[in-house]
JSON list of C-alpha atoms in Angstrom, two decimals:
[
{"chain": "T", "resi": 1, "resn": "ALA", "atom": "CA", "xyz": [12.74, 2.61, 6.06]},
{"chain": "T", "resi": 2, "resn": "SER", "atom": "CA", "xyz": [11.74, -0.25, 3.78]},
{"chain": "T", "resi": 3, "resn": "ALA", "atom": "CA", "xyz": [11.31, -2.58, 6.62]},
{"chain": "T", "resi": 4, "resn": "ASP", "atom": "CA", "xyz": [8.94, -0.13, 8.36]},
{"chain": "T", "resi": 5, "resn": "MET", "atom": "CA", "xyz": [10.70, -0.69, 11.82]},
{"chain": "T", "resi": 6, "resn": "ASP", "atom": "CA", "xyz": [8.68, 0.09, 14.93]},
{"chain": "T", "resi": 7, "resn": "LEU", "atom": "CA", "xyz": [10.55, 1.70, 17.76]},
{"chain": "T", "resi": 8, "resn": "ASN", "atom": "CA", "xyz": [11.48, -1.54, 19.49]},
{"chain": "T", "resi": 9, "resn": "GLN", "atom": "CA", "xyz": [13.15, -2.82, 16.35]},
{"chain": "T", "resi": 10, "resn": "LEU", "atom": "CA", "xyz": [14.83, 0.28, 15.59]},
{"chain": "T", "resi": 11, "resn": "GLU", "atom": "CA", "xyz": [16.58, 0.50, 19.05]},
{"chain": "T", "resi": 12, "resn": "ALA", "atom": "CA", "xyz": [17.86, -3.13, 18.62]},
{"chain": "T", "resi": 13, "resn": "PHE", "atom": "CA", "xyz": [19.14, -2.18, 15.08]},
{"chain": "T", "resi": 14, "resn": "LEU", "atom": "CA", "xyz": [20.84, 0.74, 16.22]},
{"chain": "T", "resi": 15, "resn": "THR", "atom": "CA", "xyz": [22.59, -0.87, 19.39]},
{"chain": "T", "resi": 16, "resn": "ALA", "atom": "CA", "xyz": [23.74, -3.43, 16.96]},
{"chain": "T", "resi": 17, "resn": "GLN", "atom": "CA", "xyz": [25.16, -0.69, 14.70]},
{"chain": "T", "resi": 18, "resn": "THR", "atom": "CA", "xyz": [26.94, 0.92, 17.82]},
{"chain": "T", "resi": 19, "resn": "LYS", "atom": "CA", "xyz": [28.50, -2.26, 18.79]},
{"chain": "T", "resi": 20, "resn": "LYS", "atom": "CA", "xyz": [29.85, -3.04, 15.35]},
{"chain": "T", "resi": 21, "resn": "GLN", "atom": "CA", "xyz": [33.36, -2.04, 14.45]},
{"chain": "T", "resi": 22, "resn": "GLY", "atom": "CA", "xyz": [33.37, 1.09, 12.37]},
{"chain": "T", "resi": 23, "resn": "GLY", "atom": "CA", "xyz": [29.57, 1.49, 13.18]},
{"chain": "T", "resi": 24, "resn": "ILE", "atom": "CA", "xyz": [27.88, 4.57, 14.41]},
{"chain": "T", "resi": 25, "resn": "THR", "atom": "CA", "xyz": [28.19, 6.32, 17.86]},
{"chain": "T", "resi": 26, "resn": "SER", "atom": "CA", "xyz": [25.61, 6.39, 20.57]},
{"chain": "T", "resi": 27, "resn": "ASP", "atom": "CA", "xyz": [24.93, 10.24, 19.80]},
{"chain": "T", "resi": 28, "resn": "GLN", "atom": "CA", "xyz": [24.32, 9.27, 16.15]},
{"chain": "T", "resi": 29, "resn": "ALA", "atom": "CA", "xyz": [21.99, 6.59, 17.08]},
{"chain": "T", "resi": 30, "resn": "ALA", "atom": "CA", "xyz": [20.06, 8.90, 19.28]},
{"chain": "T", "resi": 31, "resn": "VAL", "atom": "CA", "xyz": [19.56, 11.34, 16.55]},
{"chain": "T", "resi": 32, "resn": "ILE", "atom": "CA", "xyz": [18.54, 8.63, 14.13]},
{"chain": "T", "resi": 33, "resn": "ALA", "atom": "CA", "xyz": [16.05, 7.51, 16.55]},
{"chain": "T", "resi": 34, "resn": "LYS", "atom": "CA", "xyz": [14.65, 10.81, 17.18]},
{"chain": "T", "resi": 35, "resn": "PHE", "atom": "CA", "xyz": [14.29, 11.54, 13.48]},
{"chain": "T", "resi": 36, "resn": "TRP", "atom": "CA", "xyz": [12.73, 8.10, 12.72]},
{"chain": "T", "resi": 37, "resn": "LYS", "atom": "CA", "xyz": [10.11, 8.51, 15.64]},
{"chain": "T", "resi": 38, "resn": "ASN", "atom": "CA", "xyz": [9.14, 11.94, 14.26]},
{"chain": "T", "resi": 39, "resn": "HIS", "atom": "CA", "xyz": [9.03, 11.17, 10.48]},
{"chain": "T", "resi": 40, "resn": "ARG", "atom": "CA", "xyz": [8.52, 7.43, 10.28]},
{"chain": "T", "resi": 41, "resn": "ILE", "atom": "CA", "xyz": [4.87, 7.58, 8.74]},
{"chain": "T", "resi": 42, "resn": "LYS", "atom": "CA", "xyz": [5.87, 10.26, 6.33]},
{"chain": "T", "resi": 43, "resn": "ILE", "atom": "CA", "xyz": [9.03, 8.28, 5.21]},
{"chain": "T", "resi": 44, "resn": "HIS", "atom": "CA", "xyz": [6.86, 5.04, 5.00]},
{"chain": "T", "resi": 45, "resn": "GLU", "atom": "CA", "xyz": [4.24, 6.71, 2.71]},
{"chain": "T", "resi": 46, "resn": "SER", "atom": "CA", "xyz": [6.87, 8.21, 0.58]},
{"chain": "T", "resi": 47, "resn": "LEU", "atom": "CA", "xyz": [8.27, 4.95, -0.10]},
{"chain": "T", "resi": 48, "resn": "ILE", "atom": "CA", "xyz": [4.76, 3.48, -0.94]},
{"chain": "T", "resi": 49, "resn": "ASN", "atom": "CA", "xyz": [4.03, 6.31, -3.29]},
{"chain": "T", "resi": 50, "resn": "GLN", "atom": "CA", "xyz": [7.35, 5.86, -5.21]},
{"chain": "T", "resi": 51, "resn": "SER", "atom": "CA", "xyz": [6.71, 2.08, -5.42]},
{"chain": "T", "resi": 52, "resn": "ARG", "atom": "CA", "xyz": [3.33, 2.49, -7.20]},
{"chain": "T", "resi": 53, "resn": "TRP", "atom": "CA", "xyz": [2.66, 2.80, -10.88]},
{"chain": "T", "resi": 54, "resn": "ASP", "atom": "CA", "xyz": [1.21, 6.12, -12.33]},
{"chain": "T", "resi": 55, "resn": "ASN", "atom": "CA", "xyz": [-2.41, 4.98, -12.06]},
{"chain": "T", "resi": 56, "resn": "VAL", "atom": "CA", "xyz": [-4.27, 4.09, -8.98]},
{"chain": "T", "resi": 57, "resn": "LEU", "atom": "CA", "xyz": [-7.71, 2.66, -8.57]},
{"chain": "T", "resi": 58, "resn": "LYS", "atom": "CA", "xyz": [-10.00, 5.30, -7.34]},
{"chain": "T", "resi": 59, "resn": "ASN", "atom": "CA", "xyz": [-13.19, 3.65, -7.21]},
{"chain": "T", "resi": 60, "resn": "MET", "atom": "CA", "xyz": [-14.85, 0.21, -8.06]},
{"chain": "T", "resi": 61, "resn": "ASN", "atom": "CA", "xyz": [-18.38, -0.93, -8.59]},
{"chain": "T", "resi": 62, "resn": "TRP", "atom": "CA", "xyz": [-19.56, -4.37, -9.44]},
{"chain": "T", "resi": 63, "resn": "ARG", "atom": "CA", "xyz": [-22.67, -6.33, -9.89]},
{"chain": "T", "resi": 64, "resn": "VAL", "atom": "CA", "xyz": [-23.89, -9.76, -11.02]},
{"chain": "T", "resi": 65, "resn": "ASP", "atom": "CA", "xyz": [-26.81, -9.93, -13.49]},
{"chain": "T", "resi": 66, "resn": "LEU", "atom": "CA", "xyz": [-29.09, -12.96, -14.33]},
{"chain": "T", "resi": 67, "resn": "LYS", "atom": "CA", "xyz": [-30.94, -13.05, -17.71]},
{"chain": "T", "resi": 68, "resn": "SER", "atom": "CA", "xyz": [-34.65, -13.66, -16.86]},
{"chain": "T", "resi": 69, "resn": "GLN", "atom": "CA", "xyz": [-35.80, -13.58, -20.43]},
{"chain": "T", "resi": 70, "resn": "SER", "atom": "CA", "xyz": [-34.31, -15.06, -23.56]},
{"chain": "T", "resi": 71, "resn": "ARG", "atom": "CA", "xyz": [-35.10, -16.57, -27.03]},
{"chain": "T", "resi": 72, "resn": "HIS", "atom": "CA", "xyz": [-33.27, -19.68, -26.03]},
{"chain": "T", "resi": 73, "resn": "ILE", "atom": "CA", "xyz": [-34.02, -21.29, -22.77]},
{"chain": "T", "resi": 74, "resn": "ASP", "atom": "CA", "xyz": [-30.37, -22.26, -21.94]},
{"chain": "T", "resi": 75, "resn": "GLN", "atom": "CA", "xyz": [-29.43, -18.70, -21.79]},
{"chain": "T", "resi": 76, "resn": "ILE", "atom": "CA", "xyz": [-32.00, -17.96, -18.81]},
{"chain": "T", "resi": 77, "resn": "ASN", "atom": "CA", "xyz": [-30.36, -17.51, -15.42]},
{"chain": "T", "resi": 78, "resn": "THR", "atom": "CA", "xyz": [-26.87, -17.33, -16.89]},
{"chain": "T", "resi": 79, "resn": "PRO", "atom": "CA", "xyz": [-24.89, -15.02, -14.70]},
{"chain": "T", "resi": 80, "resn": "VAL", "atom": "CA", "xyz": [-22.93, -11.87, -16.10]},
{"chain": "T", "resi": 81, "resn": "ALA", "atom": "CA", "xyz": [-20.46, -10.03, -13.89]},
{"chain": "T", "resi": 82, "resn": "ILE", "atom": "CA", "xyz": [-20.22, -6.26, -14.75]},
{"chain": "T", "resi": 83, "resn": "VAL", "atom": "CA", "xyz": [-17.23, -4.51, -13.11]},
{"chain": "T", "resi": 84, "resn": "GLU", "atom": "CA", "xyz": [-16.57, -0.76, -13.35]},
{"chain": "T", "resi": 85, "resn": "MET", "atom": "CA", "xyz": [-13.14, 0.54, -12.32]},
{"chain": "T", "resi": 86, "resn": "GLU", "atom": "CA", "xyz": [-12.18, 4.17, -12.12]},
{"chain": "T", "resi": 87, "resn": "LEU", "atom": "CA", "xyz": [-8.37, 4.91, -12.55]},
{"chain": "T", "resi": 88, "resn": "GLY", "atom": "CA", "xyz": [-6.60, 8.02, -11.73]},
{"chain": "T", "resi": 89, "resn": "LYS", "atom": "CA", "xyz": [-3.24, 9.47, -11.60]},
{"chain": "T", "resi": 90, "resn": "ASN", "atom": "CA", "xyz": [-1.27, 8.99, -8.41]},
{"chain": "T", "resi": 91, "resn": "GLY", "atom": "CA", "xyz": [-1.84, 11.98, -6.11]},
{"chain": "T", "resi": 92, "resn": "GLN", "atom": "CA", "xyz": [-4.76, 13.39, -7.91]}
]
C-alpha cells in the first residue's frame, strides 16, 4: 500500500509471492488483487492522512508591496513580501 502500486505492479508482485516457497496461493492472490482494485484509492488516502501532522494548510494569500513614499530616499522601492497562511485541523 505504501508503494501505491498500479494493477500491473500488483500483478507482478503477487505472481512473485505465489512462486515463493511458503508464499501465498493463487486464490489468495486473486482475492488480494480484487480487494486492492476496489479499495486502492481509499487505502492510499488513509495512509496520506495518517502521515500528516495535525494542522494542514487551508488557504494562502501573498503579495509584494513597494514603498512609494518615505522620509529616507533609500527606503523607496524596497520590496516587502506579505504572506497570510490559514491553518486548520486535519479533516475539518
